[in-house]
Amino acid sequence: MKKLLSILTVSAVTVAALTGCATNKLTKQANVNYIGVDAAKNTALSNANIDSSNAVFNQAKLDDKNGTAYYKVDFIANGTEYEYDIDAITGTVIEQNQKQADTTQVGVLVDEAKAKEIALNHAGVTEADTSFIWAKPDVDDGQQIYEVEFYVAATNTEYDYEIHAQTGEIISFDYDAENYTPKTNNTTNGANNNTTNNSTTKTEQEIKKIALAKVPNATEKDIQVKLDRDDGKLKYEGKIIYEGMEYEFEIDAYSGAILEWEAESIFD
């Protein structure tokens, strides 16, 4: 009987020790700083020498293999499917494969330029007619799409499109005639005009120059701005989409001071 109790005691201690080791291992893994999904995507794209605007991601997720945490990244570009396993801590490419994409399932892949072309043709305007135009990849209800937005100053109209990134089908679209017209160098129209109406505001071009100065190499085709009024004060709101990043900002219409500036990856 004593021998049996001794065996049971040893077994219990062994199990507890093993459980403790496993717990410590998981705790250590949980405390490790992983590179993140965005960094894993960028590593895969860089290794494949593919621009983000030409890639449609099927998946990018954290996984585990034999105790090693890694990111599984799968995307399609130019008719080829790329599969990557990337170390979640070091960012090293563990494994990579590529094969011809299954077009019977995927359909015709649409790049950023094609998405813009589809939207412009549908709207009946040319890129030269626009003050700005941008397209960015996104996921909606599990579908890879492009969001396309552009503004036509001649008609004071903003267009928004969602286009299927695999088939080129227009999923949704709408357009809005803006209810304001940006004005500068306002003159007094009457005795009741207040100081805001009489003050000189920055032009749209001046505001674009201020914002673009913060994003080297971005051009006017990457930016959109609009004049708005907040608590009686005029300000410009806008965004810049360039090289996988989206920048949103607010700029004082009178002084040109940047009131707000935010930046995030378009893949977030």
Short mmCIF file of N, CA and C in Angstrom, two decimals, residues 48-217:
data_model
loop_
_atom_site.label_atom_id
_atom_site.label_comp_id
_atom_site.label_asym_id
_atom_site.label_seq_id
_atom_site.Cartn_x
_atom_site.Cartn_y
_atom_site.Cartn_z
N ALA A 48 8.92 38.56 -52.81
CA ALA A 48 8.39 38.20 -54.13
C ALA A 48 8.58 39.32 -55.15
N ASN A 49 9.07 40.49 -54.68
CA ASN A 49 9.25 41.66 -55.54
C ASN A 49 7.93 42.08 -56.19
N ILE A 50 6.88 42.12 -55.36
CA ILE A 50 5.54 42.48 -55.82
C ILE A 50 5.10 43.74 -55.10
N ASP A 51 4.55 44.70 -55.86
CA ASP A 51 4.00 45.91 -55.26
C ASP A 51 2.66 45.60 -54.60
N SER A 52 2.40 46.22 -53.47
CA SER A 52 1.17 45.93 -52.72
C SER A 52 -0.09 46.22 -53.53
N SER A 53 -0.02 47.19 -54.45
CA SER A 53 -1.19 47.55 -55.24
C SER A 53 -1.58 46.45 -56.23
N ASN A 54 -0.65 45.52 -56.50
CA ASN A 54 -0.92 44.45 -57.47
C ASN A 54 -1.25 43.12 -56.79
N ALA A 55 -1.31 43.13 -55.47
CA ALA A 55 -1.52 41.88 -54.72
C ALA A 55 -2.92 41.81 -54.13
N VAL A 56 -3.50 40.61 -54.19
CA VAL A 56 -4.77 40.33 -53.53
C VAL A 56 -4.51 39.25 -52.49
N PHE A 57 -4.65 39.60 -51.22
CA PHE A 57 -4.34 38.66 -50.14
C PHE A 57 -5.52 37.73 -49.86
N ASN A 58 -5.22 36.43 -49.86
CA ASN A 58 -6.22 35.44 -49.48
C ASN A 58 -6.24 35.24 -47.97
N GLN A 59 -5.05 35.29 -47.37
CA GLN A 59 -4.98 35.18 -45.92
C GLN A 59 -3.64 35.71 -45.41
N ALA A 60 -3.64 36.14 -44.17
CA ALA A 60 -2.43 36.54 -43.47
C ALA A 60 -2.76 36.40 -41.99
N LYS A 61 -2.26 35.33 -41.38
CA LYS A 61 -2.67 35.04 -40.00
C LYS A 61 -1.52 34.40 -39.22
N LEU A 62 -1.61 34.53 -37.90
CA LEU A 62 -0.62 33.94 -37.00
C LEU A 62 -0.96 32.47 -36.79
N ASP A 63 0.06 31.63 -36.87
CA ASP A 63 -0.15 30.19 -36.71
C ASP A 63 1.01 29.61 -35.90
N ASP A 64 0.94 28.31 -35.63
CA ASP A 64 1.97 27.65 -34.83
C ASP A 64 2.30 26.30 -35.45
N LYS A 65 3.60 26.02 -35.54
CA LYS A 65 4.03 24.73 -36.07
C LYS A 65 5.16 24.19 -35.20
N ASN A 66 4.91 23.07 -34.55
CA ASN A 66 5.91 22.44 -33.67
C ASN A 66 6.47 23.42 -32.64
N GLY A 67 5.59 24.26 -32.11
CA GLY A 67 6.01 25.20 -31.07
C GLY A 67 6.60 26.49 -31.59
N THR A 68 6.70 26.63 -32.91
CA THR A 68 7.24 27.86 -33.50
C THR A 68 6.11 28.71 -34.04
N ALA A 69 6.02 29.93 -33.57
CA ALA A 69 4.98 30.85 -34.05
C ALA A 69 5.42 31.45 -35.38
N TYR A 70 4.50 31.47 -36.33
CA TYR A 70 4.83 32.03 -37.64
C TYR A 70 3.57 32.63 -38.27
N TYR A 71 3.77 33.47 -39.26
CA TYR A 71 2.66 34.04 -40.01
C TYR A 71 2.51 33.30 -41.33
N LYS A 72 1.29 32.89 -41.61
CA LYS A 72 0.99 32.24 -42.88
C LYS A 72 0.40 33.30 -43.80
N VAL A 73 1.10 33.62 -44.87
CA VAL A 73 0.70 34.68 -45.79
C VAL A 73 0.48 34.08 -47.18
N ASP A 74 -0.67 34.36 -47.75
CA ASP A 74 -1.03 33.82 -49.06
C ASP A 74 -1.64 34.94 -49.89
N PHE A 75 -1.06 35.21 -51.06
CA PHE A 75 -1.62 36.26 -51.91
C PHE A 75 -1.44 35.90 -53.38
N ILE A 76 -2.19 36.59 -54.22
CA ILE A 76 -2.15 36.37 -55.66
C ILE A 76 -1.75 37.66 -56.35
N ALA A 77 -0.85 37.56 -57.31
CA ALA A 77 -0.42 38.73 -58.08
C ALA A 77 0.01 38.29 -59.47
N ASN A 78 -0.49 39.00 -60.47
CA ASN A 78 -0.10 38.75 -61.86
C ASN A 78 -0.28 37.28 -62.27
N GLY A 79 -1.38 36.69 -61.81
CA GLY A 79 -1.69 35.32 -62.20
C GLY A 79 -0.94 34.24 -61.43
N THR A 80 -0.15 34.64 -60.44
CA THR A 80 0.63 33.68 -59.64
C THR A 80 0.20 33.74 -58.19
N GLU A 81 0.07 32.57 -57.56
CA GLU A 81 -0.27 32.51 -56.14
C GLU A 81 1.00 32.29 -55.33
N TYR A 82 1.22 33.13 -54.34
CA TYR A 82 2.41 33.05 -53.49
C TYR A 82 2.00 32.62 -52.08
N GLU A 83 2.74 31.67 -51.53
CA GLU A 83 2.49 31.20 -50.17
C GLU A 83 3.76 31.35 -49.35
N TYR A 84 3.64 31.98 -48.20
CA TYR A 84 4.81 32.22 -47.34
C TYR A 84 4.53 31.81 -45.90
N ASP A 85 5.54 31.23 -45.26
CA ASP A 85 5.56 31.05 -43.81
C ASP A 85 6.69 31.93 -43.29
N ILE A 86 6.35 32.87 -42.40
CA ILE A 86 7.32 33.86 -41.93
C ILE A 86 7.41 33.82 -40.41
N ASP A 87 8.62 33.68 -39.90
CA ASP A 87 8.84 33.62 -38.46
C ASP A 87 8.23 34.84 -37.78
N ALA A 88 7.40 34.60 -36.77
CA ALA A 88 6.64 35.68 -36.13
C ALA A 88 7.51 36.59 -35.28
N ILE A 89 8.71 36.13 -34.92
CA ILE A 89 9.59 36.93 -34.07
C ILE A 89 10.68 37.63 -34.87
N THR A 90 11.34 36.87 -35.75
CA THR A 90 12.48 37.43 -36.49
C THR A 90 12.10 38.02 -37.84
N GLY A 91 10.95 37.59 -38.38
CA GLY A 91 10.56 38.06 -39.71
C GLY A 91 11.26 37.30 -40.83
N THR A 92 11.97 36.23 -40.49
CA THR A 92 12.67 35.42 -41.48
C THR A 92 11.68 34.57 -42.27
N VAL A 93 11.91 34.46 -43.57
CA VAL A 93 11.08 33.59 -44.41
C VAL A 93 11.46 32.14 -44.13
N ILE A 94 10.55 31.39 -43.55
CA ILE A 94 10.80 29.99 -43.22
C ILE A 94 10.59 29.10 -44.44
N GLU A 95 9.51 29.38 -45.15
CA GLU A 95 9.17 28.56 -46.32
C GLU A 95 8.40 29.41 -47.32
N GLN A 96 8.60 29.14 -48.59
CA GLN A 96 7.88 29.87 -49.62
C GLN A 96 7.57 28.96 -50.80
N ASN A 97 6.43 29.17 -51.39
CA ASN A 97 6.02 28.43 -52.58
C ASN A 97 5.26 29.36 -53.51
N GLN A 98 5.30 29.07 -54.77
CA GLN A 98 4.49 29.82 -55.71
C GLN A 98 4.00 28.90 -56.82
N LYS A 99 2.80 29.18 -57.29
CA LYS A 99 2.21 28.36 -58.33
C LYS A 99 1.24 29.22 -59.14
N GLN A 100 0.87 28.72 -60.29
CA GLN A 100 -0.08 29.45 -61.12
C GLN A 100 -1.43 29.50 -60.40
N ALA A 101 -2.02 30.69 -60.37
CA ALA A 101 -3.31 30.85 -59.70
C ALA A 101 -4.39 30.09 -60.45
N ASP A 102 -5.33 29.55 -59.69
CA ASP A 102 -6.46 28.82 -60.27
C ASP A 102 -7.48 29.84 -60.75
N THR A 103 -7.44 30.18 -62.02
CA THR A 103 -8.33 31.22 -62.56
C THR A 103 -9.78 30.76 -62.64
N THR A 104 -10.01 29.43 -62.55
CA THR A 104 -11.41 28.97 -62.57
C THR A 104 -12.11 29.36 -61.28
N GLN A 105 -11.32 29.54 -60.21
CA GLN A 105 -11.89 29.94 -58.94
C GLN A 105 -11.72 31.43 -58.69
N VAL A 106 -10.56 31.93 -59.09
CA VAL A 106 -10.22 33.30 -58.75
C VAL A 106 -10.78 34.31 -59.75
N GLY A 107 -10.84 33.95 -61.02
CA GLY A 107 -11.31 34.89 -62.02
C GLY A 107 -10.20 35.82 -62.46
N VAL A 108 -10.54 36.85 -63.21
CA VAL A 108 -9.55 37.79 -63.71
C VAL A 108 -9.16 38.74 -62.58
N LEU A 109 -7.87 38.80 -62.28
CA LEU A 109 -7.42 39.67 -61.19
C LEU A 109 -7.34 41.11 -61.66
N VAL A 110 -7.78 41.99 -60.82
CA VAL A 110 -7.82 43.42 -61.13
C VAL A 110 -6.78 44.14 -60.29
N ASP A 111 -5.95 44.96 -60.94
CA ASP A 111 -5.00 45.75 -60.17
C ASP A 111 -5.57 47.14 -59.91
N GLU A 112 -4.80 47.97 -59.23
CA GLU A 112 -5.27 49.30 -58.84
C GLU A 112 -5.63 50.15 -60.06
N ALA A 113 -4.76 50.10 -61.08
CA ALA A 113 -5.00 50.90 -62.28
C ALA A 113 -6.28 50.48 -62.99
N LYS A 114 -6.51 49.15 -63.05
CA LYS A 114 -7.71 48.64 -63.71
C LYS A 114 -8.96 49.03 -62.93
N ALA A 115 -8.89 48.99 -61.60
CA ALA A 115 -10.04 49.38 -60.78
C ALA A 115 -10.41 50.84 -61.04
N LYS A 116 -9.40 51.70 -61.14
CA LYS A 116 -9.65 53.11 -61.45
C LYS A 116 -10.31 53.25 -62.82
N GLU A 117 -9.78 52.50 -63.79
CA GLU A 117 -10.31 52.57 -65.16
C GLU A 117 -11.78 52.15 -65.21
N ILE A 118 -12.12 51.08 -64.49
CA ILE A 118 -13.50 50.59 -64.47
C ILE A 118 -14.43 51.65 -63.90
N ALA A 119 -14.01 52.27 -62.80
CA ALA A 119 -14.85 53.29 -62.15
C ALA A 119 -15.01 54.52 -63.04
N LEU A 120 -13.92 54.98 -63.62
CA LEU A 120 -13.97 56.17 -64.48
C LEU A 120 -14.86 55.94 -65.70
N ASN A 121 -14.72 54.76 -66.31
CA ASN A 121 -15.55 54.45 -67.48
C ASN A 121 -17.03 54.42 -67.11
N HIS A 122 -17.33 53.86 -65.96
CA HIS A 122 -18.72 53.79 -65.52
C HIS A 122 -19.29 55.18 -65.27
N ALA A 123 -18.45 56.07 -64.72
CA ALA A 123 -18.90 57.43 -64.42
C ALA A 123 -18.92 58.32 -65.66
N GLY A 124 -18.27 57.85 -66.73
CA GLY A 124 -18.25 58.63 -67.97
C GLY A 124 -17.31 59.81 -67.93
N VAL A 125 -16.23 59.70 -67.15
CA VAL A 125 -15.24 60.77 -67.09
C VAL A 125 -13.85 60.18 -67.30
N THR A 126 -12.88 61.04 -67.53
CA THR A 126 -11.50 60.60 -67.68
C THR A 126 -10.70 61.00 -66.45
N GLU A 127 -9.53 60.41 -66.30
CA GLU A 127 -8.69 60.76 -65.15
C GLU A 127 -8.28 62.22 -65.20
N ALA A 128 -8.15 62.76 -66.41
CA ALA A 128 -7.79 64.17 -66.55
C ALA A 128 -8.88 65.10 -66.02
N ASP A 129 -10.11 64.59 -65.96
CA ASP A 129 -11.23 65.40 -65.45
C ASP A 129 -11.23 65.49 -63.93
N THR A 130 -10.46 64.63 -63.27
CA THR A 130 -10.53 64.54 -61.81
C THR A 130 -9.52 65.45 -61.13
N SER A 131 -9.90 65.93 -59.96
CA SER A 131 -8.96 66.68 -59.13
C SER A 131 -8.08 65.72 -58.35
N PHE A 132 -8.63 64.57 -58.01
CA PHE A 132 -7.87 63.50 -57.37
C PHE A 132 -8.58 62.19 -57.66
N ILE A 133 -7.82 61.12 -57.61
CA ILE A 133 -8.40 59.78 -57.70
C ILE A 133 -7.48 58.83 -56.95
N TRP A 134 -8.06 57.93 -56.16
CA TRP A 134 -7.27 56.93 -55.49
C TRP A 134 -8.04 55.62 -55.42
N ALA A 135 -7.29 54.54 -55.26
CA ALA A 135 -7.89 53.22 -55.10
C ALA A 135 -7.08 52.46 -54.07
N LYS A 136 -7.76 51.75 -53.19
CA LYS A 136 -7.04 50.96 -52.18
C LYS A 136 -7.73 49.62 -52.00
N PRO A 137 -6.95 48.55 -51.78
CA PRO A 137 -7.54 47.23 -51.56
C PRO A 137 -8.18 47.14 -50.19
N ASP A 138 -9.22 46.33 -50.10
CA ASP A 138 -9.92 46.15 -48.83
C ASP A 138 -10.62 44.80 -48.86
N VAL A 139 -11.19 44.41 -47.72
CA VAL A 139 -11.96 43.16 -47.63
C VAL A 139 -13.34 43.51 -47.11
N ASP A 140 -14.38 43.06 -47.82
CA ASP A 140 -15.76 43.32 -47.42
C ASP A 140 -16.54 42.02 -47.48
N ASP A 141 -17.03 41.56 -46.33
CA ASP A 141 -17.77 40.30 -46.25
C ASP A 141 -16.97 39.14 -46.85
N GLY A 142 -15.66 39.13 -46.60
CA GLY A 142 -14.82 38.05 -47.08
C GLY A 142 -14.37 38.20 -48.52
N GLN A 143 -14.83 39.24 -49.20
CA GLN A 143 -14.45 39.45 -50.60
C GLN A 143 -13.33 40.48 -50.69
N GLN A 144 -12.35 40.19 -51.55
CA GLN A 144 -11.31 41.17 -51.83
C GLN A 144 -11.88 42.21 -52.79
N ILE A 145 -11.80 43.48 -52.39
CA ILE A 145 -12.36 44.56 -53.22
C ILE A 145 -11.37 45.71 -53.33
N TYR A 146 -11.68 46.62 -54.23
CA TYR A 146 -11.00 47.91 -54.28
C TYR A 146 -12.02 48.99 -53.97
N GLU A 147 -11.65 49.89 -53.09
CA GLU A 147 -12.43 51.10 -52.89
C GLU A 147 -11.82 52.18 -53.78
N VAL A 148 -12.64 52.78 -54.62
CA VAL A 148 -12.16 53.82 -55.53
C VAL A 148 -12.94 55.10 -55.26
N GLU A 149 -12.23 56.20 -55.14
CA GLU A 149 -12.88 57.48 -54.90
C GLU A 149 -12.22 58.55 -55.77
N PHE A 150 -13.03 59.40 -56.37
CA PHE A 150 -12.46 60.51 -57.14
C PHE A 150 -13.43 61.68 -57.13
N TYR A 151 -12.89 62.85 -57.47
CA TYR A 151 -13.67 64.09 -57.42
C TYR A 151 -13.52 64.83 -58.73
N VAL A 152 -14.65 65.28 -59.29
CA VAL A 152 -14.66 66.04 -60.54
C VAL A 152 -15.07 67.47 -60.20
N ALA A 153 -14.12 68.39 -60.31
CA ALA A 153 -14.36 69.77 -59.91
C ALA A 153 -15.37 70.46 -60.83
N ALA A 154 -15.38 70.09 -62.11
CA ALA A 154 -16.26 70.76 -63.07
C ALA A 154 -17.73 70.62 -62.69
N THR A 155 -18.07 69.49 -62.10
CA THR A 155 -19.45 69.25 -61.67
C THR A 155 -19.58 69.25 -60.15
N ASN A 156 -18.47 69.52 -59.47
CA ASN A 156 -18.44 69.55 -58.00
C ASN A 156 -19.01 68.26 -57.41
N THR A 157 -18.59 67.12 -57.99
CA THR A 157 -19.17 65.82 -57.63
C THR A 157 -18.09 64.85 -57.17
N GLU A 158 -18.39 64.16 -56.07
CA GLU A 158 -17.49 63.13 -55.56
C GLU A 158 -18.09 61.75 -55.83
N TYR A 159 -17.28 60.83 -56.34
CA TYR A 159 -17.72 59.49 -56.70
C TYR A 159 -17.05 58.46 -55.79
N ASP A 160 -17.83 57.46 -55.37
CA ASP A 160 -17.30 56.36 -54.55
C ASP A 160 -17.71 55.03 -55.18
N TYR A 161 -16.74 54.14 -55.34
CA TYR A 161 -17.00 52.83 -55.94
C TYR A 161 -16.40 51.72 -55.09
N GLU A 162 -17.05 50.55 -55.13
CA GLU A 162 -16.47 49.32 -54.62
C GLU A 162 -16.43 48.34 -55.79
N ILE A 163 -15.24 47.83 -56.09
CA ILE A 163 -15.05 46.98 -57.26
C ILE A 163 -14.42 45.66 -56.83
N HIS A 164 -14.99 44.56 -57.29
CA HIS A 164 -14.47 43.24 -56.95
C HIS A 164 -13.05 43.09 -57.49
N ALA A 165 -12.12 42.73 -56.62
CA ALA A 165 -10.71 42.69 -57.00
C ALA A 165 -10.35 41.50 -57.89
N GLN A 166 -11.26 40.54 -58.01
CA GLN A 166 -10.97 39.37 -58.83
C GLN A 166 -11.71 39.40 -60.16
N THR A 167 -12.92 39.91 -60.17
CA THR A 167 -13.73 39.89 -61.39
C THR A 167 -13.86 41.25 -62.06
N GLY A 168 -13.61 42.31 -61.32
CA GLY A 168 -13.79 43.65 -61.88
C GLY A 168 -15.23 44.13 -61.84
N GLU A 169 -16.10 43.34 -61.23
CA GLU A 169 -17.52 43.72 -61.13
C GLU A 169 -17.69 44.91 -60.18
N ILE A 170 -18.55 45.85 -60.57
CA ILE A 170 -18.88 46.98 -59.70
C ILE A 170 -19.88 46.49 -58.65
N ILE A 171 -19.44 46.43 -57.40
CA ILE A 171 -20.30 45.94 -56.32
C ILE A 171 -21.27 47.02 -55.88
N SER A 172 -20.77 48.24 -55.75
CA SER A 172 -21.62 49.37 -55.37
C SER A 172 -20.97 50.66 -55.83
N PHE A 173 -21.80 51.70 -55.97
CA PHE A 173 -21.27 53.02 -56.30
C PHE A 173 -22.27 54.08 -55.87
N ASP A 174 -21.77 55.26 -55.63
CA ASP A 174 -22.64 56.41 -55.38
C ASP A 174 -21.86 57.68 -55.69
N TYR A 175 -22.58 58.75 -55.88
CA TYR A 175 -21.93 60.03 -56.12
C TYR A 175 -22.72 61.12 -55.43
N ASP A 176 -22.01 62.13 -54.98
CA ASP A 176 -22.62 63.23 -54.24
C ASP A 176 -22.18 64.56 -54.84
N ALA A 177 -23.15 65.40 -55.12
CA ALA A 177 -22.85 66.78 -55.50
C ALA A 177 -22.62 67.53 -54.20
N GLU A 178 -21.39 67.99 -53.98
CA GLU A 178 -21.07 68.67 -52.73
C GLU A 178 -21.90 69.93 -52.57
N ASN A 179 -22.33 70.20 -51.34
CA ASN A 179 -23.21 71.34 -51.10
C ASN A 179 -22.46 72.62 -50.76
N TYR A 180 -21.20 72.65 -51.16
CA TYR A 180 -20.44 73.88 -50.95
C TYR A 180 -19.50 74.07 -52.12
N THR A 181 -19.04 75.28 -52.32
CA THR A 181 -18.02 75.58 -53.30
C THR A 181 -16.90 76.32 -52.59
N PRO A 182 -15.70 75.74 -52.54
CA PRO A 182 -14.60 76.41 -51.85
C PRO A 182 -14.36 77.79 -52.44
N LYS A 183 -14.25 78.79 -51.59
CA LYS A 183 -14.01 80.15 -52.05
C LYS A 183 -12.83 80.75 -51.30
N THR A 184 -12.15 81.66 -51.94
CA THR A 184 -11.04 82.35 -51.32
C THR A 184 -11.17 83.83 -51.58
N ASN A 185 -10.42 84.61 -50.77
CA ASN A 185 -10.41 86.06 -50.95
C ASN A 185 -11.81 86.64 -50.97
N ASN A 186 -12.65 86.25 -50.00
CA ASN A 186 -14.02 86.74 -49.93
C ASN A 186 -14.04 88.24 -49.69
N THR A 187 -14.99 88.92 -50.30
CA THR A 187 -15.16 90.35 -50.10
C THR A 187 -16.43 90.59 -49.32
N THR A 188 -16.55 91.77 -48.75
CA THR A 188 -17.71 92.10 -47.93
C THR A 188 -18.94 92.27 -48.80
N ASN A 189 -20.01 91.52 -48.45
CA ASN A 189 -21.26 91.61 -49.20
C ASN A 189 -22.32 92.38 -48.43
N GLY A 190 -22.00 92.82 -47.21
CA GLY A 190 -23.00 93.53 -46.43
C GLY A 190 -22.48 93.81 -45.05
N ALA A 191 -23.22 94.64 -44.34
CA ALA A 191 -22.75 95.06 -43.02
C ALA A 191 -22.77 93.93 -42.02
N ASN A 192 -23.59 92.87 -42.28
CA ASN A 192 -23.73 91.80 -41.30
C ASN A 192 -22.68 90.70 -41.46
N ASN A 193 -21.82 90.80 -42.48
CA ASN A 193 -20.80 89.77 -42.67
C ASN A 193 -19.87 89.75 -41.46
N ASN A 194 -19.53 88.54 -40.98
CA ASN A 194 -18.65 88.45 -39.82
C ASN A 194 -17.19 88.33 -40.25
N THR A 195 -16.32 88.27 -39.29
CA THR A 195 -14.89 88.26 -39.57
C THR A 195 -14.48 87.04 -40.37
N THR A 196 -15.14 85.88 -40.10
CA THR A 196 -14.79 84.66 -40.81
C THR A 196 -15.03 84.81 -42.30
N ASN A 197 -16.16 85.40 -42.69
CA ASN A 197 -16.47 85.55 -44.10
C ASN A 197 -15.55 86.53 -44.79
N ASN A 198 -15.02 87.50 -44.04
CA ASN A 198 -14.18 88.52 -44.64
C ASN A 198 -12.72 88.11 -44.71
N SER A 199 -12.33 87.09 -43.94
CA SER A 199 -10.93 86.68 -43.89
C SER A 199 -10.55 85.94 -45.15
N THR A 200 -9.28 85.97 -45.46
CA THR A 200 -8.78 85.27 -46.64
C THR A 200 -8.37 83.86 -46.27
N THR A 201 -8.91 82.88 -46.97
CA THR A 201 -8.57 81.49 -46.71
C THR A 201 -7.50 81.01 -47.67
N LYS A 202 -6.81 79.97 -47.27
CA LYS A 202 -5.83 79.33 -48.14
C LYS A 202 -6.56 78.67 -49.31
N THR A 203 -5.91 78.63 -50.45
CA THR A 203 -6.50 77.95 -51.60
C THR A 203 -6.32 76.44 -51.43
N GLU A 204 -7.07 75.70 -52.21
CA GLU A 204 -6.97 74.24 -52.17
C GLU A 204 -5.56 73.79 -52.53
N GLN A 205 -4.95 74.46 -53.51
CA GLN A 205 -3.60 74.10 -53.93
C GLN A 205 -2.59 74.34 -52.81
N GLU A 206 -2.76 75.42 -52.07
CA GLU A 206 -1.86 75.70 -50.96
C GLU A 206 -1.97 74.64 -49.87
N ILE A 207 -3.21 74.21 -49.61
CA ILE A 207 -3.43 73.17 -48.60
C ILE A 207 -2.82 71.85 -49.05
N LYS A 208 -2.98 71.51 -50.31
CA LYS A 208 -2.39 70.28 -50.83
C LYS A 208 -0.87 70.30 -50.67
N LYS A 209 -0.28 71.44 -50.96
CA LYS A 209 1.18 71.58 -50.86
C LYS A 209 1.64 71.35 -49.42
N ILE A 210 0.89 71.90 -48.47
CA ILE A 210 1.23 71.74 -47.05
C ILE A 210 1.18 70.26 -46.64
N ALA A 211 0.11 69.58 -47.05
CA ALA A 211 -0.06 68.17 -46.68
C ALA A 211 0.94 67.27 -47.38
N LEU A 212 1.14 67.48 -48.68
CA LEU A 212 2.05 66.64 -49.45
C LEU A 212 3.49 66.76 -48.97
N ALA A 213 3.82 67.90 -48.38
CA ALA A 213 5.19 68.10 -47.87
C ALA A 213 5.51 67.11 -46.76
N LYS A 214 4.48 66.55 -46.13
CA LYS A 214 4.69 65.58 -45.05
C LYS A 214 4.80 64.15 -45.55
N VAL A 215 4.52 63.93 -46.84
CA VAL A 215 4.60 62.59 -47.42
C VAL A 215 5.49 62.66 -48.66
N PRO A 216 6.80 62.50 -48.51
CA PRO A 216 7.73 62.61 -49.63
C PRO A 216 7.34 61.73 -50.81
N ASN A 217 7.43 62.32 -52.01
CA ASN A 217 7.18 61.65 -53.29
C ASN A 217 5.71 61.45 -53.63
#
